[in-house]
CSV table of C-alpha atoms and ligand atoms in Angstrom, one decimal:
chain,number,residue,atom,x,y,z
A,1,MET,CA,33.0,-13.4,7.5
A,2,LYS,CA,36.7,-14.3,7.4
A,3,LYS,CA,38.4,-11.1,6.4
A,4,ILE,CA,36.5,-7.8,7.0
A,5,LEU,CA,37.1,-4.3,5.9
A,6,VAL,CA,35.4,-1.6,8.0
A,7,THR,CA,35.0,2.0,6.8
A,8,GLY,CA,34.4,4.9,9.2
A,9,SER,CA,35.8,2.6,11.9
A,10,LEU,CA,36.7,5.3,14.4
A,11,GLY,CA,33.2,6.5,14.9
A,12,GLN,CA,30.7,5.6,17.6
A,13,ILE,CA,29.9,2.2,16.2
A,14,GLY,CA,33.2,1.2,14.6
A,15,SER,CA,35.2,2.0,17.7
A,16,GLU,CA,33.5,-0.9,19.4
A,17,LEU,CA,32.7,-3.1,16.5
A,18,VAL,CA,36.3,-3.4,15.4
A,19,THR,CA,37.4,-4.5,18.8
A,20,LYS,CA,34.5,-7.1,19.1
A,21,MET,CA,35.1,-8.4,15.5
A,22,ARG,CA,38.8,-8.7,16.1
A,23,SER,CA,38.1,-10.8,19.3
A,24,ILE,CA,35.9,-13.1,17.2
A,25,TYR,CA,37.6,-13.3,13.9
A,26,GLY,CA,41.2,-12.6,14.8
A,27,SER,CA,43.0,-9.1,14.9
A,28,ASP,CA,44.6,-9.5,11.6
A,29,ASN,CA,41.3,-10.3,9.9
A,30,VAL,CA,39.6,-7.0,10.6
A,31,ILE,CA,41.0,-4.1,8.6
A,32,ALA,CA,39.9,-0.8,10.1
A,33,THR,CA,39.9,2.2,8.0
A,34,ASP,CA,38.9,5.9,8.5
A,35,ILE,CA,39.6,9.3,6.9
A,36,ARG,CA,41.5,10.2,10.2
A,37,ASP,CA,43.9,8.5,12.6
A,38,ASN,CA,43.1,9.0,16.3
A,39,GLY,CA,45.7,6.7,17.8
A,40,SER,CA,43.1,4.6,19.6
A,41,ASN,CA,43.2,0.8,20.0
A,42,VAL,CA,41.3,0.4,16.7
A,43,VAL,CA,44.4,1.9,15.1
A,44,THR,CA,47.1,0.2,17.1
A,45,GLU,CA,45.7,-3.3,17.8
A,46,GLY,CA,45.3,-4.5,14.2
A,47,PRO,CA,45.6,-3.5,10.6
A,48,PHE,CA,44.6,0.1,10.1
A,49,GLU,CA,44.6,2.3,6.9
A,50,ILE,CA,43.5,5.8,6.0
A,51,LEU,CA,40.7,5.7,3.6
A,52,ASP,CA,38.4,8.4,2.3
A,53,VAL,CA,35.3,6.5,1.1
A,54,THR,CA,34.8,8.9,-1.7
A,55,ASP,CA,38.1,7.6,-3.2
A,56,ALA,CA,36.8,4.5,-5.1
A,57,THR,CA,40.1,3.4,-6.4
A,58,LYS,CA,41.8,3.4,-3.0
A,59,MET,CA,38.8,1.5,-1.5
A,60,TYR,CA,39.0,-1.2,-4.2
A,61,ASP,CA,42.9,-1.4,-3.9
A,62,LEU,CA,42.7,-1.8,-0.1
A,63,ALA,CA,40.0,-4.5,-0.3
A,64,LYS,CA,42.1,-6.3,-2.9
A,65,LYS,CA,45.3,-6.0,-1.0
A,66,TYR,CA,43.9,-7.5,2.1
A,67,GLU,CA,41.8,-10.0,0.2
A,68,VAL,CA,38.7,-9.2,2.2
A,69,ASP,CA,35.4,-11.2,1.7
A,70,THR,CA,33.3,-8.8,3.8
A,71,ILE,CA,32.8,-5.0,3.8
A,72,VAL,CA,31.1,-3.2,6.7
A,73,HIS,CA,30.4,0.3,5.5
A,74,LEU,CA,29.9,2.7,8.4
A,75,ALA,CA,31.3,6.1,7.1
A,76,ALA,CA,28.5,8.6,6.9
A,77,LEU,CA,27.4,12.0,7.9
A,78,LEU,CA,24.8,11.8,10.6
A,79,SER,CA,21.3,13.3,10.7
A,80,ALA,CA,22.0,16.7,12.5
A,81,THR,CA,25.2,17.4,10.7
A,82,ALA,CA,23.7,16.3,7.3
A,83,GLU,CA,21.0,18.9,7.8
A,84,LYS,CA,23.6,21.7,8.2
A,85,LYS,CA,25.7,20.4,5.2
A,86,PRO,CA,23.2,18.7,2.9
A,87,LEU,CA,25.4,18.6,-0.2
A,88,LEU,CA,28.4,17.2,1.6
A,89,ALA,CA,26.0,14.6,3.2
A,90,TRP,CA,24.8,13.6,-0.4
A,91,ASN,CA,28.3,13.3,-1.7
A,92,LEU,CA,29.7,11.4,1.3
A,93,ASN,CA,26.6,9.2,2.1
A,94,MET,CA,25.7,8.3,-1.5
A,95,GLY,CA,29.1,8.5,-3.0
A,96,GLY,CA,30.7,6.4,-0.3
A,97,LEU,CA,28.0,3.8,-0.4
A,98,VAL,CA,28.1,3.3,-4.2
A,99,ASN,CA,31.9,3.0,-4.0
A,100,ALA,CA,31.6,0.4,-1.3
A,101,LEU,CA,28.9,-1.6,-3.2
A,102,GLU,CA,31.0,-1.5,-6.4
A,103,THR,CA,34.0,-2.9,-4.5
A,104,ALA,CA,31.7,-5.6,-2.9
A,105,ARG,CA,30.4,-6.4,-6.4
A,106,GLU,CA,33.8,-6.6,-8.1
A,107,LEU,CA,35.5,-8.7,-5.3
A,108,LYS,CA,32.4,-10.8,-4.4
A,109,CYS,CA,32.2,-9.6,-0.8
A,110,GLN,CA,29.4,-9.9,1.7
A,111,PHE,CA,28.2,-6.4,2.5
A,112,PHE,CA,26.8,-4.6,5.6
A,113,THR,CA,25.7,-1.0,5.9
A,114,PRO,CA,23.3,0.5,8.5
A,115,SER,CA,20.1,2.4,7.7
A,116,SER,CA,18.3,4.3,10.4
A,117,ILE,CA,15.0,5.3,11.9
A,118,GLY,CA,15.8,8.5,9.9
A,119,ALA,CA,14.6,6.6,6.8
A,120,PHE,CA,11.0,7.3,8.0
A,121,GLY,CA,9.1,10.6,7.8
A,122,PRO,CA,6.1,12.5,9.0
A,123,SER,CA,3.7,10.5,6.8
A,124,THR,CA,5.0,7.1,8.3
A,125,PRO,CA,2.7,5.4,10.9
A,126,LYS,CA,4.2,6.8,14.2
A,127,ASP,CA,3.6,3.8,16.6
A,128,GLN,CA,4.9,0.4,16.0
A,129,THR,CA,6.1,1.5,12.6
A,130,PRO,CA,6.0,-1.7,10.4
A,131,GLN,CA,9.0,-3.1,8.5
A,132,ASP,CA,7.4,-2.2,5.1
A,133,THR,CA,5.6,1.1,5.2
A,134,ILE,CA,5.5,4.7,3.8
A,135,GLN,CA,9.0,6.2,3.7
A,136,ARG,CA,8.9,9.9,2.7
A,137,PRO,CA,11.6,11.4,5.0
A,138,THR,CA,12.0,15.2,5.0
A,139,THR,CA,15.7,15.3,5.9
A,140,MET,CA,18.8,14.9,3.7
A,141,TYR,CA,19.9,12.1,6.0
A,142,GLY,CA,16.6,10.3,5.5
A,143,VAL,CA,16.8,10.8,1.7
A,144,ASN,CA,20.2,9.2,1.7
A,145,LYS,CA,19.0,6.3,4.0
A,146,VAL,CA,16.0,5.5,1.8
A,147,ALA,CA,18.1,5.7,-1.4
A,148,GLY,CA,20.7,3.6,0.3
A,149,GLU,CA,18.2,0.9,1.3
A,150,LEU,CA,17.0,0.7,-2.3
A,151,LEU,CA,20.5,0.7,-3.7
A,152,CYS,CA,21.5,-2.3,-1.5
A,153,ASP,CA,18.4,-4.2,-2.5
A,154,TYR,CA,19.3,-3.4,-6.1
A,155,TYR,CA,22.9,-4.7,-5.8
A,156,PHE,CA,21.4,-7.9,-4.4
A,157,THR,CA,18.7,-8.5,-7.1
A,158,LYS,CA,20.7,-7.2,-10.0
A,159,PHE,CA,24.2,-8.4,-9.2
A,160,GLY,CA,23.8,-11.0,-6.4
A,161,VAL,CA,25.9,-9.1,-3.9
A,162,ASP,CA,25.0,-10.5,-0.4
A,163,THR,CA,23.8,-7.1,1.1
A,164,ARG,CA,22.4,-7.0,4.5
A,165,GLY,CA,21.5,-4.1,6.8
A,166,VAL,CA,19.4,-2.9,9.8
A,167,ARG,CA,17.6,0.4,10.6
A,168,PHE,CA,19.4,1.4,13.8
A,169,PRO,CA,17.5,3.5,16.4
A,170,GLY,CA,19.6,6.1,18.4
A,171,LEU,CA,22.6,4.2,19.8
A,172,ILE,CA,23.8,4.8,23.4
A,173,SER,CA,27.4,4.1,24.3
A,174,TYR,CA,30.3,5.2,26.4
A,175,VAL,CA,33.5,4.4,24.3
A,176,ALA,CA,33.3,7.0,21.5
A,177,GLU,CA,31.2,10.0,21.7
A,178,PRO,CA,28.4,10.2,19.1
A,179,GLY,CA,29.0,11.9,15.8
A,180,GLY,CA,26.2,14.4,15.2
A,181,GLY,CA,22.9,12.6,15.3
A,182,THR,CA,19.5,13.7,16.7
A,183,THR,CA,19.4,11.1,19.5
A,184,ASP,CA,22.9,12.2,20.9
A,185,TYR,CA,21.1,13.8,23.9
A,186,ALA,CA,20.6,10.3,25.3
A,187,VAL,CA,24.3,9.9,25.4
A,188,GLU,CA,25.3,13.4,26.5
A,189,ILE,CA,22.8,13.3,29.4
A,190,TYR,CA,25.0,10.4,31.2
A,191,TYR,CA,28.2,12.4,30.8
A,192,GLU,CA,26.6,15.6,32.2
A,193,ALA,CA,24.9,13.7,35.0
A,194,ILE,CA,28.2,12.4,36.2
A,195,LYS,CA,30.2,15.5,35.6
A,196,ASN,CA,27.7,18.3,36.6
A,197,LYS,CA,24.6,16.5,38.0
A,198,ARG,CA,22.5,18.5,35.6
A,199,PHE,CA,21.6,18.5,31.9
A,200,THR,CA,19.8,20.8,29.5
A,201,SER,CA,17.9,18.8,26.9
A,202,TYR,CA,17.8,20.1,23.3
A,203,ILE,CA,15.0,17.5,22.6
A,204,ASP,CA,11.6,18.5,24.0
A,205,LYS,CA,9.6,16.6,26.7
A,206,GLY,CA,7.1,14.1,25.3
A,207,THR,CA,9.3,13.3,22.3
A,208,TYR,CA,9.7,9.5,22.0
A,209,MET,CA,12.4,7.9,19.9
A,210,ASP,CA,13.7,4.4,19.6
A,211,MET,CA,17.1,3.7,21.3
A,212,MET,CA,19.5,0.7,21.8
A,213,TYR,CA,22.6,0.1,23.9
A,214,MET,CA,25.7,-0.4,21.9
A,215,PRO,CA,26.3,-4.1,23.0
A,216,ASP,CA,22.9,-5.1,21.4
A,217,ALA,CA,23.7,-3.1,18.3
A,218,LEU,CA,27.0,-5.0,17.8
A,219,ASN,CA,25.4,-8.4,18.4
A,220,ALA,CA,22.7,-7.5,15.8
A,221,ILE,CA,25.3,-6.7,13.1
A,222,ILE,CA,27.2,-10.0,13.7
A,223,ASP,CA,24.0,-12.1,14.1
A,224,LEU,CA,22.6,-10.7,10.8
A,225,MET,CA,25.8,-11.1,8.9
A,226,GLU,CA,26.1,-14.8,10.2
A,227,ALA,CA,22.4,-15.5,9.5
A,228,ASP,CA,21.3,-18.2,7.0
A,229,SER,CA,20.6,-16.3,3.9
A,230,THR,CA,17.8,-18.7,2.8
A,231,LYS,CA,15.8,-17.5,5.8
A,232,LEU,CA,16.0,-13.8,4.9
A,233,LYS,CA,12.9,-12.5,3.2
A,234,HIS,CA,14.2,-9.0,3.5
A,235,ARG,CA,17.9,-8.3,2.9
A,236,ASN,CA,18.3,-4.8,4.1
A,237,ALA,CA,17.1,-2.3,6.6
A,238,PHE,CA,15.5,-4.6,9.2
A,239,ASN,CA,13.7,-2.5,11.9
A,240,ILE,CA,15.5,-3.2,15.2
A,241,THR,CA,15.0,-1.5,18.5
A,242,ALA,CA,15.5,-2.2,22.2
A,243,MET,CA,13.5,0.6,23.9
A,244,SER,CA,11.6,3.8,23.2
A,245,PHE,CA,11.5,6.7,25.7
A,246,GLU,CA,11.2,10.5,26.1
A,247,PRO,CA,13.8,12.7,27.8
A,248,GLU,CA,11.9,12.8,31.1
A,249,GLN,CA,11.8,9.0,31.4
A,250,LEU,CA,15.6,8.9,30.9
A,251,ALA,CA,16.2,11.6,33.4
A,252,ALA,CA,13.9,9.8,35.9
A,253,GLU,CA,16.0,6.6,35.5
A,254,ILE,CA,19.3,8.5,36.0
A,255,LYS,CA,17.8,10.2,39.2
A,256,LYS,CA,17.3,6.7,40.8
A,257,HIS,CA,21.2,6.5,40.9
A,258,ILE,CA,22.0,10.2,41.1
A,259,PRO,CA,19.3,11.7,43.3
A,260,GLU,CA,20.6,15.3,42.9
A,261,PHE,CA,20.4,15.1,39.1
A,262,GLU,CA,18.2,17.8,37.5
A,263,MET,CA,17.2,18.3,33.9
A,264,SER,CA,16.0,21.4,32.1
A,265,TYR,CA,15.0,22.1,28.5
A,266,ASP,CA,16.4,24.4,25.9
A,267,VAL,CA,14.9,23.0,22.7
A,268,ASP,CA,17.0,23.1,19.5
A,269,PRO,CA,14.3,23.7,16.8
A,270,ALA,CA,16.5,22.1,14.0
A,271,ARG,CA,17.0,18.8,15.9
A,272,GLN,CA,13.6,18.8,17.5
A,273,ALA,CA,12.0,19.1,13.9
A,274,ILE,CA,14.0,16.0,12.9
A,275,ALA,CA,13.0,14.1,16.0
A,276,LYS,CA,9.3,14.9,15.5
A,277,SER,CA,9.4,13.5,11.9
A,278,TRP,CA,10.7,10.1,13.2
A,279,PRO,CA,8.5,7.3,14.6
A,280,ASN,CA,7.7,7.0,18.3
A,281,SER,CA,8.5,3.3,18.2
A,282,ILE,CA,9.2,0.7,15.5
A,283,ASP,CA,8.2,-2.9,15.1
A,284,PRO,CA,11.1,-5.4,14.9
A,285,THR,CA,9.1,-8.5,14.2
A,286,ALA,CA,10.6,-9.2,10.8
A,287,ALA,CA,14.2,-9.1,12.3
A,288,GLN,CA,13.1,-11.4,15.1
A,289,GLU,CA,11.4,-13.9,12.8
A,290,GLU,CA,14.0,-13.9,9.9
A,291,TRP,CA,17.3,-14.0,11.9
A,292,GLY,CA,16.4,-14.2,15.6
A,293,PHE,CA,17.0,-10.5,16.6
A,294,LYS,CA,16.9,-10.0,20.3
A,295,SER,CA,18.1,-7.2,22.7
A,296,GLU,CA,19.3,-7.7,26.3
A,297,TYR,CA,19.3,-4.1,27.6
A,298,ASP,CA,16.2,-2.1,28.5
A,299,LEU,CA,16.4,1.4,30.0
A,300,ALA,CA,17.1,0.4,33.6
A,301,LYS,CA,19.8,-2.2,32.8
A,302,MET,CA,21.5,0.2,30.2
A,303,THR,CA,21.5,3.1,32.8
A,304,VAL,CA,23.2,0.9,35.5
A,305,ASP,CA,26.0,-0.1,33.0
A,306,MET,CA,26.4,3.4,31.4
A,307,LEU,CA,26.9,5.1,34.7
A,308,GLU,CA,29.2,2.4,36.0
A,309,LYS,CA,31.4,2.5,32.8
A,310,LEU,CA,31.3,6.3,32.4
A,311,LYS,CA,32.4,6.9,36.1
A,312,ILE,CA,35.5,4.9,35.4
A,313,LYS,CA,36.1,6.6,32.1
A,314,LEU,CA,35.7,10.0,33.6
A,315,SER,CA,37.5,9.5,36.8
B,401,NAD,N1,25.1,6.2,16.0
B,401,NAD,C1,23.8,6.1,15.8
B,401,NAD,O1,23.0,6.4,16.7
B,401,NAD,C2,23.3,5.7,14.5
B,401,NAD,C3,21.9,5.4,14.4
B,401,NAD,C4,21.5,4.9,13.1
B,401,NAD,C5,22.3,4.7,12.1
B,401,NAD,N2,23.6,4.9,12.2
B,401,NAD,C6,24.5,4.7,11.0
B,401,NAD,O2,25.6,4.0,11.4
B,401,NAD,C7,26.8,4.4,10.6
B,401,NAD,C8,27.9,4.7,11.6
B,401,NAD,O3,27.5,5.6,12.4
B,401,NAD,P1,28.5,6.2,13.7
B,401,NAD,O4,27.5,6.6,14.7
B,401,NAD,O5,29.4,5.2,14.0
B,401,NAD,O6,29.0,7.5,12.9
B,401,NAD,P2,30.1,8.5,13.5
B,401,NAD,O7,29.7,9.9,13.0
B,401,NAD,O8,30.3,8.3,15.0
B,401,NAD,O9,31.4,8.0,12.7
B,401,NAD,C9,31.6,8.2,11.3
B,401,NAD,C10,33.0,7.9,11.0
B,401,NAD,O10,33.2,8.2,9.7
B,401,NAD,C11,34.4,8.9,9.4
B,401,NAD,N3,34.4,9.5,8.2
B,401,NAD,C12,33.8,10.8,7.9
B,401,NAD,N4,34.0,11.1,6.6
B,401,NAD,C13,34.7,10.1,6.0
B,401,NAD,C14,35.1,9.8,4.7
B,401,NAD,N5,35.0,10.7,3.7
B,401,NAD,N6,35.8,8.6,4.5
B,401,NAD,C15,36.0,7.7,5.5
B,401,NAD,N7,35.6,8.0,6.8
B,401,NAD,C16,34.9,9.1,7.0
B,401,NAD,C17,34.5,9.8,10.6
B,401,NAD,O11,35.9,10.1,10.8
B,401,NAD,C18,34.0,8.9,11.7
B,401,NAD,O12,35.0,8.2,12.4
B,401,NAD,C19,26.3,5.5,9.8
B,401,NAD,O13,25.9,5.0,8.5
B,401,NAD,C20,25.1,6.1,10.5
B,401,NAD,O14,24.1,6.7,9.7
B,401,NAD,C21,24.1,5.4,13.4
């Protein structure tokens, strides 16, 4: 990775990934793009271009102009929003991906795009979900992610594009707010705990989902992209996870630091249905064995850091 183009770079992941990559590879070598301009440090502290990923010509032209050798494709509609706007999700998630893969093929770029635990469905084994297993998701987001995993494998075997990817669990972070996923509750709870000392969860008690703190997610992207390709038996969609918890466990952890904190439930049937169709926990052994995936943050360590950082941000 010497010159990297990032799509959807103002989202929850991109907002932190661009900053981290610029610190490693140099500010001028990370070209951030998004459909909007929010004036943040991603826009001001290095090259930034407006790019709608459904515009294939502009994507190709920008990648050629900056002579990039790597594309990190993040722009997508997330699970809860995709369920509300399925056709838009199909057009953006699949159209954007194929444009990015075509650009990578033509300009011989290395390629990263994230899949998700949303690529699994109700018939997938629920606990310690294996790397290679049944994938029959029942959401538009899941359909997009499975098709995307297969398409990335296809571009590797058919065209030799160096495609790599992970299945992210729910990501928890404090820089940018999440963009409409099913696991967003696990971020919102921290904001509400600090602001109002109470939180109403739209995900029901007893619902376990995999999660990861953003610093571990960023390291995973960089470690996988830098990994020795001869060691990779899988190319795309490695299961990775750092923890699995239900809302009550998260609330109990927050209560250790904010004793007055109270949580109640007002379950959203749409997001709960998505959550119930996903695994309770996934098995990251393939990622550990093939490129040394590891995570540093468990629930307790993440909660200390989230509360500390958010208190500063919100004060
Ligand atoms: N955040 C998570 O918990 C999570 C978990 C699993 C997988 N993922 C995957 O990671 C990727 C990035 O997720 P995120 O959380 O950063 O998403 P996000 O919703 O926070 O950000 C998406 C970004 O894409 C931009 N965008 C929307 N339409 C666009 C278009 N037509 N052209 C260009 N940009 C456009 C938005 O402006 C936004 O900045 C997605 O593929 C997502 O499915 C995320």
